[in-house]
Coordinates of N, CA and C and ligand atoms in Angstrom, one line a residue:
X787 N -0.2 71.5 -72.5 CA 0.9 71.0 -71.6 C 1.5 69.7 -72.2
X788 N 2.8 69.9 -72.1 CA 3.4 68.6 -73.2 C 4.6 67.8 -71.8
X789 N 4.7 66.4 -71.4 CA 4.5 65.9 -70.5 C 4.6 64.5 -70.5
X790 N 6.2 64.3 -70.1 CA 6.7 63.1 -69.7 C 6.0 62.1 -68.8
X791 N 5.9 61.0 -68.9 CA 5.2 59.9 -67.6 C 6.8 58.9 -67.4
X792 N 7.4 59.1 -66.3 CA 8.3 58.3 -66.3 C 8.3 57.4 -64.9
X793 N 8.8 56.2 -65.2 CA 9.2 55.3 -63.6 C 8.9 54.1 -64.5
X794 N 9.2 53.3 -63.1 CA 9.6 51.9 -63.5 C 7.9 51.4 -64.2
X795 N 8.3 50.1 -64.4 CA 6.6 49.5 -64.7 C 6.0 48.8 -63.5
X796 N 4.5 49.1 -63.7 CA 3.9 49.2 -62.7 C 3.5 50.4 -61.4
X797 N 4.2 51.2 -61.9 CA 4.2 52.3 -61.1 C 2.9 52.9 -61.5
X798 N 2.3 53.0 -62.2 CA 1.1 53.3 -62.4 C 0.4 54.2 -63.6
X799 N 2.1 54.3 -64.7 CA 1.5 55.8 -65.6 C 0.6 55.6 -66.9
X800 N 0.0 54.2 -67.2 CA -0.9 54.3 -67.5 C -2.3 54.6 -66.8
X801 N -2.4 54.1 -65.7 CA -3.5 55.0 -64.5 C -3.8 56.5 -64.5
X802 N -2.2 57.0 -64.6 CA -2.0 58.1 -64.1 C -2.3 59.2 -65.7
X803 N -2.1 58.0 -67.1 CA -2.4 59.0 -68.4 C -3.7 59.0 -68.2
X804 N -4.6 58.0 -67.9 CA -5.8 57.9 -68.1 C -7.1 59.3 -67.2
X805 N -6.2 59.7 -66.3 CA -6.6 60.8 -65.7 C -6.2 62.1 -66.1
X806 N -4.9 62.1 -67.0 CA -4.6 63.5 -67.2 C -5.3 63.4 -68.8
X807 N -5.9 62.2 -69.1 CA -6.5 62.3 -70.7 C -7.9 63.2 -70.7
X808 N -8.2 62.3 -69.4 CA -10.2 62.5 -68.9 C -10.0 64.4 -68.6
X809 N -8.9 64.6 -67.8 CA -9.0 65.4 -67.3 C -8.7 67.0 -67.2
X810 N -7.2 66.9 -68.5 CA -6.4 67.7 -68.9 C -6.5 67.3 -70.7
X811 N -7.3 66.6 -71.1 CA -7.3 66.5 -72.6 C -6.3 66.3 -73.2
X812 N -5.4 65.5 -72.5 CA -3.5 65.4 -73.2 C -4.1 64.3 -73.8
X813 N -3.5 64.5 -75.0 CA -3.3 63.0 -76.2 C -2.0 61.8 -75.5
X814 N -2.4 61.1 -75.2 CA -1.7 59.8 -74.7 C -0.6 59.0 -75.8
X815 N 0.2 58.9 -75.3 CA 1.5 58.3 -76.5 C 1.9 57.4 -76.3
X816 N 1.9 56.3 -76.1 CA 2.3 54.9 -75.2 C 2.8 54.3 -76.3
X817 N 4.2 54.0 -76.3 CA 5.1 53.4 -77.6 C 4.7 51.7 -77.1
X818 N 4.6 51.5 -75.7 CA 4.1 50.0 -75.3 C 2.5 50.0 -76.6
X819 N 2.1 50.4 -76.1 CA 0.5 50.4 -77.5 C 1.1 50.3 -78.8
X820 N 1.6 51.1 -79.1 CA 2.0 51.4 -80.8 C 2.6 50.1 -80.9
X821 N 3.4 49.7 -79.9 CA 4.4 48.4 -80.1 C 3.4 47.4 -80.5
X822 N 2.7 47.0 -79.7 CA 1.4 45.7 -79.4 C 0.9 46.1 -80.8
X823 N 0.5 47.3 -81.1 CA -0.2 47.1 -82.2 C 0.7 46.2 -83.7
X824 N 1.7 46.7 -83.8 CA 2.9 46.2 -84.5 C 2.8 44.6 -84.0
X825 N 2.9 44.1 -83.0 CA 2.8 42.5 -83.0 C 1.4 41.8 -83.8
X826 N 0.0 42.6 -84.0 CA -0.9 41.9 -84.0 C -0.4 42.0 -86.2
X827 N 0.3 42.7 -86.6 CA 0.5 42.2 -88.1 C 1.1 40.9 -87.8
X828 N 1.0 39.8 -88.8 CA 1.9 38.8 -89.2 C 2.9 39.9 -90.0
X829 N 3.6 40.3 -89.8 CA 4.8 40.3 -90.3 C 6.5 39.6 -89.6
X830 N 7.5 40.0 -90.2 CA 8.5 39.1 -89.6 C 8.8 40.5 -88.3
X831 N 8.7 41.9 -88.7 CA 9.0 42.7 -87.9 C 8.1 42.8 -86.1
X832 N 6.8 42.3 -86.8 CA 5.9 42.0 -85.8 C 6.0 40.9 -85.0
X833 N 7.0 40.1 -85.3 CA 7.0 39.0 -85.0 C 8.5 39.0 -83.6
X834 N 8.9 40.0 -84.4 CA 10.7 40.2 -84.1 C 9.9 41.2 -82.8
X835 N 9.3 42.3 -82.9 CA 8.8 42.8 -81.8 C 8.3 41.9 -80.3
X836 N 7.3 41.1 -80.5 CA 6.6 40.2 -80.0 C 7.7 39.4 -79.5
X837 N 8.5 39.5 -79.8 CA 9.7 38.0 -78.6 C 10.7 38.9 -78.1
X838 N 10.5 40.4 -78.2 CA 11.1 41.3 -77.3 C 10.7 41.4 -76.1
X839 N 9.1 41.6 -76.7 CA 8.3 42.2 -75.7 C 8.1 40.9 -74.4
X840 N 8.4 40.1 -75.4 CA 7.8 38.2 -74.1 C 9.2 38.7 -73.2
X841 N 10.0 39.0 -73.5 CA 11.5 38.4 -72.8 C 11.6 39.7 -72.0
X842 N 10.6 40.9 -72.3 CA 11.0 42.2 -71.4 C 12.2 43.0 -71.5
X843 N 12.6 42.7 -73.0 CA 14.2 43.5 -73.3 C 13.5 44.6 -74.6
X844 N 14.2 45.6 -74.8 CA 13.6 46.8 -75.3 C 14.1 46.5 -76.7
X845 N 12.7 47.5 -77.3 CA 13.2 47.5 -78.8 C 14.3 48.3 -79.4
X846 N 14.7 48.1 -80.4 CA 16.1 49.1 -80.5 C 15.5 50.9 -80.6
X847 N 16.8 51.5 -80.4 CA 16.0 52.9 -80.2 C 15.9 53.7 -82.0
X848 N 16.0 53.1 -83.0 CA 16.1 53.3 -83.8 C 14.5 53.2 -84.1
X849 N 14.2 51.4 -84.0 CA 12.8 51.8 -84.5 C 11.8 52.4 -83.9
X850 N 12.1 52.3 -82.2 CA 11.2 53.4 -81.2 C 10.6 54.8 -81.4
X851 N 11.7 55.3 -81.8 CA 12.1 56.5 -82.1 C 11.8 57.2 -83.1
X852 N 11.4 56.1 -84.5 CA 10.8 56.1 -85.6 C 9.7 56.6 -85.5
X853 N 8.9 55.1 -85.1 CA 7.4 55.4 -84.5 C 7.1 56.7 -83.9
X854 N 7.7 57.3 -82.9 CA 7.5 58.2 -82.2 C 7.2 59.4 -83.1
X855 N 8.9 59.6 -84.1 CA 9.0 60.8 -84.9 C 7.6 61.0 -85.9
X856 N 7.0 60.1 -86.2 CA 5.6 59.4 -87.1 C 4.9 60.3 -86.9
X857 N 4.6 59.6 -85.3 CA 3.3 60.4 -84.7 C 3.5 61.6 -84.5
X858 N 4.6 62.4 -84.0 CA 4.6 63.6 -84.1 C 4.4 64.8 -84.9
X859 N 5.1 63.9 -85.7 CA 5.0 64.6 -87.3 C 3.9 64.9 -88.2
X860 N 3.3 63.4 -88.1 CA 2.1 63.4 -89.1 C 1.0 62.9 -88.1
X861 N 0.9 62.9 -86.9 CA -0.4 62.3 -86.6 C -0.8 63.2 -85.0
X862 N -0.3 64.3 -85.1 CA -0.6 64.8 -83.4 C -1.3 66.2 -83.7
X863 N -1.9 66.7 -83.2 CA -2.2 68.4 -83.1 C -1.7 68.8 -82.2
X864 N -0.6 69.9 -82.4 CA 0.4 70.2 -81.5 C 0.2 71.3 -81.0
X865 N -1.3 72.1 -81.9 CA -2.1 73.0 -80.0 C -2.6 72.6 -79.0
X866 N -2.3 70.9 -79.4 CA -3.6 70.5 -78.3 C -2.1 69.4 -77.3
X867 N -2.5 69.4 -75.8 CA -1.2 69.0 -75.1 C -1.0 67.9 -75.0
X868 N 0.3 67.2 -74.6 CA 0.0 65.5 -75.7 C 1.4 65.0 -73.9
X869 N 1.1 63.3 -73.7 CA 1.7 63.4 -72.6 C 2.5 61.2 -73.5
X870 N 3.6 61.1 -73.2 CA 4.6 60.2 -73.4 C 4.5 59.2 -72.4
X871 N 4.0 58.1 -72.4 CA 4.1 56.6 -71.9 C 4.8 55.9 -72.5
X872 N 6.4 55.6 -71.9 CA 6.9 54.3 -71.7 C 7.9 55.1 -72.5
X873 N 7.8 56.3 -73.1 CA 8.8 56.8 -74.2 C 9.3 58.3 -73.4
X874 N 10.7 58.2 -73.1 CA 11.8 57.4 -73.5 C 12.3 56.5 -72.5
X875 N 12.9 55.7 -73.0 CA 13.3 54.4 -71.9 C 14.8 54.4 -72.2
X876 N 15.4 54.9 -73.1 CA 17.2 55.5 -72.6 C 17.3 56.9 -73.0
X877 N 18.6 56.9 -72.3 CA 19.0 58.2 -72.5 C 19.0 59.0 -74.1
X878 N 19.3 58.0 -74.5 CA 19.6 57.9 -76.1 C 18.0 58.3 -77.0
X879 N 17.3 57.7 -76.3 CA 15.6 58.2 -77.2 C 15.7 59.4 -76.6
X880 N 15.9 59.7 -75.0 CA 15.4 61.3 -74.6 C 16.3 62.7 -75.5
X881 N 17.5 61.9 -76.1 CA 17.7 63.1 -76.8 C 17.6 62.7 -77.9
X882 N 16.7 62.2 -78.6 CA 15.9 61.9 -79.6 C 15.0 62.7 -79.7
X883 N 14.5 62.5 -78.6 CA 12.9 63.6 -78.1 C 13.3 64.9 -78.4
X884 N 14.0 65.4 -77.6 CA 14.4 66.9 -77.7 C 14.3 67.1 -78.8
X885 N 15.3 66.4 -79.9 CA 15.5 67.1 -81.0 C 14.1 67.3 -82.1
X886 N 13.4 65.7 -81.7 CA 12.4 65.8 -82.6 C 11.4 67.1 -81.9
X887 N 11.0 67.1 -81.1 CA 10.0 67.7 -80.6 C 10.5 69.4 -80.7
X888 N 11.6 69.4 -80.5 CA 12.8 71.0 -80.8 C 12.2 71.2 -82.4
X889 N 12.0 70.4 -83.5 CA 11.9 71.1 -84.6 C 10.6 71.3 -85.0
X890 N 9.8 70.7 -84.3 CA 8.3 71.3 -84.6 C 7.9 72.3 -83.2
X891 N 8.8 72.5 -82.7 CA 8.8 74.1 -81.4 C 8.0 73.7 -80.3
X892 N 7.7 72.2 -79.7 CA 7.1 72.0 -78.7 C 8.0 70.8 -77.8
X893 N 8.9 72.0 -76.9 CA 9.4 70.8 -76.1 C 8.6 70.4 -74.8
X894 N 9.0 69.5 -74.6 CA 8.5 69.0 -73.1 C 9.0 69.9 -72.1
X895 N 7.2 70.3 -71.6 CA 7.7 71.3 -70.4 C 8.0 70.7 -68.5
X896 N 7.0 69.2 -68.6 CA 7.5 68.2 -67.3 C 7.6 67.4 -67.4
X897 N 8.6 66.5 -66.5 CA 8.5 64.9 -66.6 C 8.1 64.5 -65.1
X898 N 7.1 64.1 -64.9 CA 6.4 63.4 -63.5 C 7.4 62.1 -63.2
X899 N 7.9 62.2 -62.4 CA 8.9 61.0 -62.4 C 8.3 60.2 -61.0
X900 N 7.5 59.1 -61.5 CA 6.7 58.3 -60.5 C 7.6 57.1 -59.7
X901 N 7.7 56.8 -58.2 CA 8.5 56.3 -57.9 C 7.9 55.3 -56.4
X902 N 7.8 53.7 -56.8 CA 7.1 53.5 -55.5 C 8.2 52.0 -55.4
X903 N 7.8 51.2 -54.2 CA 8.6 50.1 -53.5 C 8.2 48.8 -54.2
X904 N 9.2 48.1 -54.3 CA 9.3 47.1 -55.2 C 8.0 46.0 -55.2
X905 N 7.8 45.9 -54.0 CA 6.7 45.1 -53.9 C 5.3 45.7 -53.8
X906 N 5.5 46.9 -53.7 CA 4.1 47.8 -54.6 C 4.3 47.5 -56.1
X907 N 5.3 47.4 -56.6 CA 5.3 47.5 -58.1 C 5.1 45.7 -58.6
X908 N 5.2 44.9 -57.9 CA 5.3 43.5 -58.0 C 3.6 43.7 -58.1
X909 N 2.9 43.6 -57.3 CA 1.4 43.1 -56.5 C 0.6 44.2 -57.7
X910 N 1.4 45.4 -58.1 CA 0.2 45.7 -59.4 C 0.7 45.1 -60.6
X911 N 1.4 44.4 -60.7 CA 2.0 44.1 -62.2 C 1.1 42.7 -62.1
X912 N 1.6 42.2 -61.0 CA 0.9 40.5 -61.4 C -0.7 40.8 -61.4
X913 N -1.4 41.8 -60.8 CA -2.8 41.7 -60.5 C -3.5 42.4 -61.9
X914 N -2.6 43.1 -62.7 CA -2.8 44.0 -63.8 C -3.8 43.1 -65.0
X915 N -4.7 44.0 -65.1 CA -5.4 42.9 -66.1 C -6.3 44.3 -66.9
X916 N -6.1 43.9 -68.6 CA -6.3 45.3 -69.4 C -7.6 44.6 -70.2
X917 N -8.2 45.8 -70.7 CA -9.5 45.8 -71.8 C -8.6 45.2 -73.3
X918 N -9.4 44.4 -73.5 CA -8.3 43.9 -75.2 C -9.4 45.2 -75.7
X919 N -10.1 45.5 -75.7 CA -11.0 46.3 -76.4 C -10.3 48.0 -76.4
X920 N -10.7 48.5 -75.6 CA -10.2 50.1 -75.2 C -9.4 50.0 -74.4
X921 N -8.4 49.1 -73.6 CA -7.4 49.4 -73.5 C -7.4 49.8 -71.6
X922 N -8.5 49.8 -71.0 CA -8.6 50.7 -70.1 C -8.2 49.6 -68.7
X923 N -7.4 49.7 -67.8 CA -6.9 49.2 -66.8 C -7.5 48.6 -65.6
X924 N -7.6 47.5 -65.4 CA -8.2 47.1 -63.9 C -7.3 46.0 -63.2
X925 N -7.7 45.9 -61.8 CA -6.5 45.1 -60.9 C -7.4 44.1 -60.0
X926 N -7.2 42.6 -60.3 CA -7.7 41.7 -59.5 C -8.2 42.1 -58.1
X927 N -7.3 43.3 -57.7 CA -7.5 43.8 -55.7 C -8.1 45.2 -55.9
X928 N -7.4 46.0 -56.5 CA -7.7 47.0 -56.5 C -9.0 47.5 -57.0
X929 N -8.6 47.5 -58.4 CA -9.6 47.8 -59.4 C -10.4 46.3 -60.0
X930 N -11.8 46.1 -59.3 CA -12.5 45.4 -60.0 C -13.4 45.4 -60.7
X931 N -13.5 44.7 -62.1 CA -14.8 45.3 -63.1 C -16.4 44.7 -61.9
X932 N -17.3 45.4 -62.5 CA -18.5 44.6 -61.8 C -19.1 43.5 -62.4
X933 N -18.0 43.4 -63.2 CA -18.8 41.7 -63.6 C -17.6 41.2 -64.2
X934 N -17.1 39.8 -63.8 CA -16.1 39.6 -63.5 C -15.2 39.2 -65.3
X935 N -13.8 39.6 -65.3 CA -13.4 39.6 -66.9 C -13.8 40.0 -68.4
X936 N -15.1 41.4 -67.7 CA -15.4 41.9 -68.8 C -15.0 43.7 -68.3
X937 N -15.0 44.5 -69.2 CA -14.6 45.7 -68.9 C -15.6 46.7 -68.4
X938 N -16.1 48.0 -67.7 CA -16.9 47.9 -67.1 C -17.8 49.4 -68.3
X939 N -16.3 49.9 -68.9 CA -16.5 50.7 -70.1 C -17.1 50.7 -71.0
X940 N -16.6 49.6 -72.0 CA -17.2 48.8 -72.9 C -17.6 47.3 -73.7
X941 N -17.8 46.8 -72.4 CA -17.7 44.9 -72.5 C -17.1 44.7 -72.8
X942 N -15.9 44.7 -73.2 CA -14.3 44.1 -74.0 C -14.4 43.1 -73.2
X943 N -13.5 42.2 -73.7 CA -12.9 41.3 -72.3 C -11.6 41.6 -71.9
X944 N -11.5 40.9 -70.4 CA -10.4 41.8 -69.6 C -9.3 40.4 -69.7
X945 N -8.0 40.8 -69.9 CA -6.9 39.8 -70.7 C -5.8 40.5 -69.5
X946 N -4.7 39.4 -69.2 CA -3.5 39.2 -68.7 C -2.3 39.9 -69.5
X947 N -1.5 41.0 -69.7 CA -0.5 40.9 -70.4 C 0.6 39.8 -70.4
X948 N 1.1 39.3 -71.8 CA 2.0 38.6 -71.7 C 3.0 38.6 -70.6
X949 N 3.1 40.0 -70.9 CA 5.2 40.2 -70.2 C 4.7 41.0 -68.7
X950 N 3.5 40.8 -68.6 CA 3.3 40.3 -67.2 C 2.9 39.1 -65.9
X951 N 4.3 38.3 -66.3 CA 4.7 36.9 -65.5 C 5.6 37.2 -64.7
X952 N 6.1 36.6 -63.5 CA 7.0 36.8 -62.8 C 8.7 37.1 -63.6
X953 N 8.6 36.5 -64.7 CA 10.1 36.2 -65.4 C 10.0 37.2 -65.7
X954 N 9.4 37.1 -66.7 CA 9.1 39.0 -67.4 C 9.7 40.0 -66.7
X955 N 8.8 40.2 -65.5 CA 8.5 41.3 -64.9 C 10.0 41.7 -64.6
X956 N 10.8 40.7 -63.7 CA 12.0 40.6 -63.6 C 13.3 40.9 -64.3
X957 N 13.0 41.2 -65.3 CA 14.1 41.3 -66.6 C 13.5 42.8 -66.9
X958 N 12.1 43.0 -66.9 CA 11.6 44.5 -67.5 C 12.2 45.7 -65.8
X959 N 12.2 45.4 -64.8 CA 12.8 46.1 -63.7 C 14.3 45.7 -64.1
X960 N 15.0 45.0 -64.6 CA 16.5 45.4 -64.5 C 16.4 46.2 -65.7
X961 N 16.2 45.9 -66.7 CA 15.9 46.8 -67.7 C 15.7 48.4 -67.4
X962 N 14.9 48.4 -66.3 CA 14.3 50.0 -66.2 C 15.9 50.4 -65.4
X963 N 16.1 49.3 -64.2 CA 16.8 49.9 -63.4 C 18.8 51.0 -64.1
X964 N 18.6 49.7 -65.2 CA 20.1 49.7 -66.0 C 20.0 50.8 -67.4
X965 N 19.1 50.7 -68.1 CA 18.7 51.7 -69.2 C 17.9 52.8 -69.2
X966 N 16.8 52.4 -68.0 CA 15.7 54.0 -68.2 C 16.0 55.0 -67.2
X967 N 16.6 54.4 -65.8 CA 16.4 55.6 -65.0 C 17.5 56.6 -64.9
X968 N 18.6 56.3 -65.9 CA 19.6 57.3 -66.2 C 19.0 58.7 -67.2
X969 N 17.9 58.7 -67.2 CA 16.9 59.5 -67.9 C 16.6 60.7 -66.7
X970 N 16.4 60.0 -65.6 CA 16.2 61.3 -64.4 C 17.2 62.1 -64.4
X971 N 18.5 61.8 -64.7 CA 19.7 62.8 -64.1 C 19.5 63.7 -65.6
X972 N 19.1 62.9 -66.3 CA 18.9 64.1 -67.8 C 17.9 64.7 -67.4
X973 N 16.9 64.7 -67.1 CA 15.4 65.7 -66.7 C 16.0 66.6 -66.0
X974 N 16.8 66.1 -64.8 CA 17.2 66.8 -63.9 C 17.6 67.7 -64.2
X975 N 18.8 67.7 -64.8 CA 19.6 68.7 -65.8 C 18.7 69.7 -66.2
X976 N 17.8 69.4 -67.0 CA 16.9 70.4 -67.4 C 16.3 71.2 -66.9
X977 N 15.6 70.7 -65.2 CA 15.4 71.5 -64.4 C 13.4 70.7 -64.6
X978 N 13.3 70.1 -65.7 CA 11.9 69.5 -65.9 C 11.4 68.4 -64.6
X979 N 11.8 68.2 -63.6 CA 11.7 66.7 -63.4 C 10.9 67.2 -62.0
X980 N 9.8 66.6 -61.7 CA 9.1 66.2 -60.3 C 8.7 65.2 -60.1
X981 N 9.0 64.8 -58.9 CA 9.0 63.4 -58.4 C 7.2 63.6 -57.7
X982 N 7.1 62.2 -58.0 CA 5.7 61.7 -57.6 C 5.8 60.7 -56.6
X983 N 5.3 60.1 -55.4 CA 4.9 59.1 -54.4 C 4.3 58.3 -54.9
X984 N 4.8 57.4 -55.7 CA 3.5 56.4 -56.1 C 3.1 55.3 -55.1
X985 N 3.5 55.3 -54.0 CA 3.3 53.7 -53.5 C 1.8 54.6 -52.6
X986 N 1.6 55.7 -52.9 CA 0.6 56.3 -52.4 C -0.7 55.4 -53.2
X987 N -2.4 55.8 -52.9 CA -3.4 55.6 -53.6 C -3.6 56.4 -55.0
X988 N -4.1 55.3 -55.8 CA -4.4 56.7 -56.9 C -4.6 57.7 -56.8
X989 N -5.8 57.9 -55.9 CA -6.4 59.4 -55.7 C -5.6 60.4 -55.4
X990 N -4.6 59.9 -54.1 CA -3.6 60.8 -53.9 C -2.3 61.2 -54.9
X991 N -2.1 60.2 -55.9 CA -1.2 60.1 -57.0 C -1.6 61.8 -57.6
X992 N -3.1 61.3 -58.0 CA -4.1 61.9 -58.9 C -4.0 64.1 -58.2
X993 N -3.5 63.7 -57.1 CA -4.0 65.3 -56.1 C -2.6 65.7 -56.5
X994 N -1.6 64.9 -56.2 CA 0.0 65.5 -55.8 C 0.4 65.8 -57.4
X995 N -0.8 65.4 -58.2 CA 0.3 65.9 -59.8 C -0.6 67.2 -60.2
X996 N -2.3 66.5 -60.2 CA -2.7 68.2 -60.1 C -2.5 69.8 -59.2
X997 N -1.3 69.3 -58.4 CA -1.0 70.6 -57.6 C 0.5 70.9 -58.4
X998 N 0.7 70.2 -59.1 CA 2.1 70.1 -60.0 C 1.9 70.9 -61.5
X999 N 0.6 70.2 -61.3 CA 0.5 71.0 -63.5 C -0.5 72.4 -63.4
X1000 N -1.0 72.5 -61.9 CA -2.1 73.9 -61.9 C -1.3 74.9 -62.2
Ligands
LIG167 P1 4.9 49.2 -71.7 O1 3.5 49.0 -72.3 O2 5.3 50.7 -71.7 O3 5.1 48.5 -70.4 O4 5.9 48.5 -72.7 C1 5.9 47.1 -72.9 C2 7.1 46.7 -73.7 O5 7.2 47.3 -74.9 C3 8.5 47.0 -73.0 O6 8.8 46.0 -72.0 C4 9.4 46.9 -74.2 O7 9.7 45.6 -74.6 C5 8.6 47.6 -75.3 N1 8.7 49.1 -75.3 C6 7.8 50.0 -74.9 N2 8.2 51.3 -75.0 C7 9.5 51.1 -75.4 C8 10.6 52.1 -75.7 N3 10.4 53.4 -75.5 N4 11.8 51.6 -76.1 C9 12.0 50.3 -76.2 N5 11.1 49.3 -76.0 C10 9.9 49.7 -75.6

């Protein structure tokens, strides 16, 4: 199964990979990861990434797109079903996708298009707190480790994302609002696109997509 995660931030689709990874064995593709990783070089590029990411304005679709074509190319097993976080965020990467993914014969067969209320998406962004280790998600209210700021996975410790501050956040929703969600009317087109309830519970998130991909 090859498989779009789209909606605003906060909406939940790293939650939502983390269940179709456990559970459907899709390889997870988070250009937000690939990016972070790119900040932790000192380089000047990593550096140039890193004060995008603070300010919540996107990287150009050139080098996104790059990375993407990378992994595809040289780093994915493409019998095995692979699912897109945070990628694409304009119209301009989604027919990037196509093309790239058109020449190794595996297009995207859905895009989950996750969609909840602003102040659902506020109350998980600020409470959002990630494993610096594996990476794995927990929420001051929601999701709490059992021992407090370590991970419950693998003792990592549990860290605040930068460009999750109120300023941030704020600039990354006009962002989604003005450059990513013109991407639905492209899904749409395709006939790929189902909409998800996110302001729902996980669990229920977790039920209404497996009655989607069975
Ligand atoms: P995420 O982890 O998906 O919330 O992404 C965090 C940040 O990384 C975004 O606010 C952007 O600055 C950058 N980013 C991630 N994916 C993309 C993308 N596909 N295109 C441009 N910038 C991206």
């Amino acid at each position: 199964m090859r498989v779009v995660l789209l909606g605003p931030p906060g909406v939940g689709k790293g939650t939502l990979a983390g269940y179709l990874k456990e559970t459907y064995h899709l390889v997870h593709i988070s250009t937000g990861d690939m990016l972070r990783e790119e900040t932790k070089k000192d380089s000047p590029l990593g550096r140039e990434i890193k004060s995008l990411m603070t300010q919540g304005a996107l990287i150009s679709d050139e080098l996104v797109t790059k990375l993407v074509k990378q992994k595809v190319e040289h780093g994915l097993d493409l019998t095995q079903g692979f699912m897109f976080d945070g990628f694409p965020r304009t119209v301009n990467q989604a027919q990037d996708l196509d093309v790239i993914l058109e020449s190794v014969k595996a297009p995207i067969e859905v895009v989950l298009n996750l969609d909840a209320d602003l102040d659902v998406l506020l109350k998980r962004l600020t409470g959002r707190r990630v494993c610096r280790k594996c990476g794995a998600l927990y929420h001051v209210d929601y999701k709490v480790p059992a021992c407090e700021g370590i991970c419950d996975l693998c003792g990592g410790e549990l860290y605040q994302r930068a460009d999750d501050n109120a300023k941030t956040i704020q600039s990354r929703m006009q962002v989604y609002h003005e450059s990513t969600s013109p991407i639905i009317a492209y899904y749409a087109k395709q006939g790929k696109l189902k909409k998800i309830d996110a302001n729902l519970e996980a669990a229920d998130v977790r039920r209404a997509v497996a009655a989607i991909l069975k």
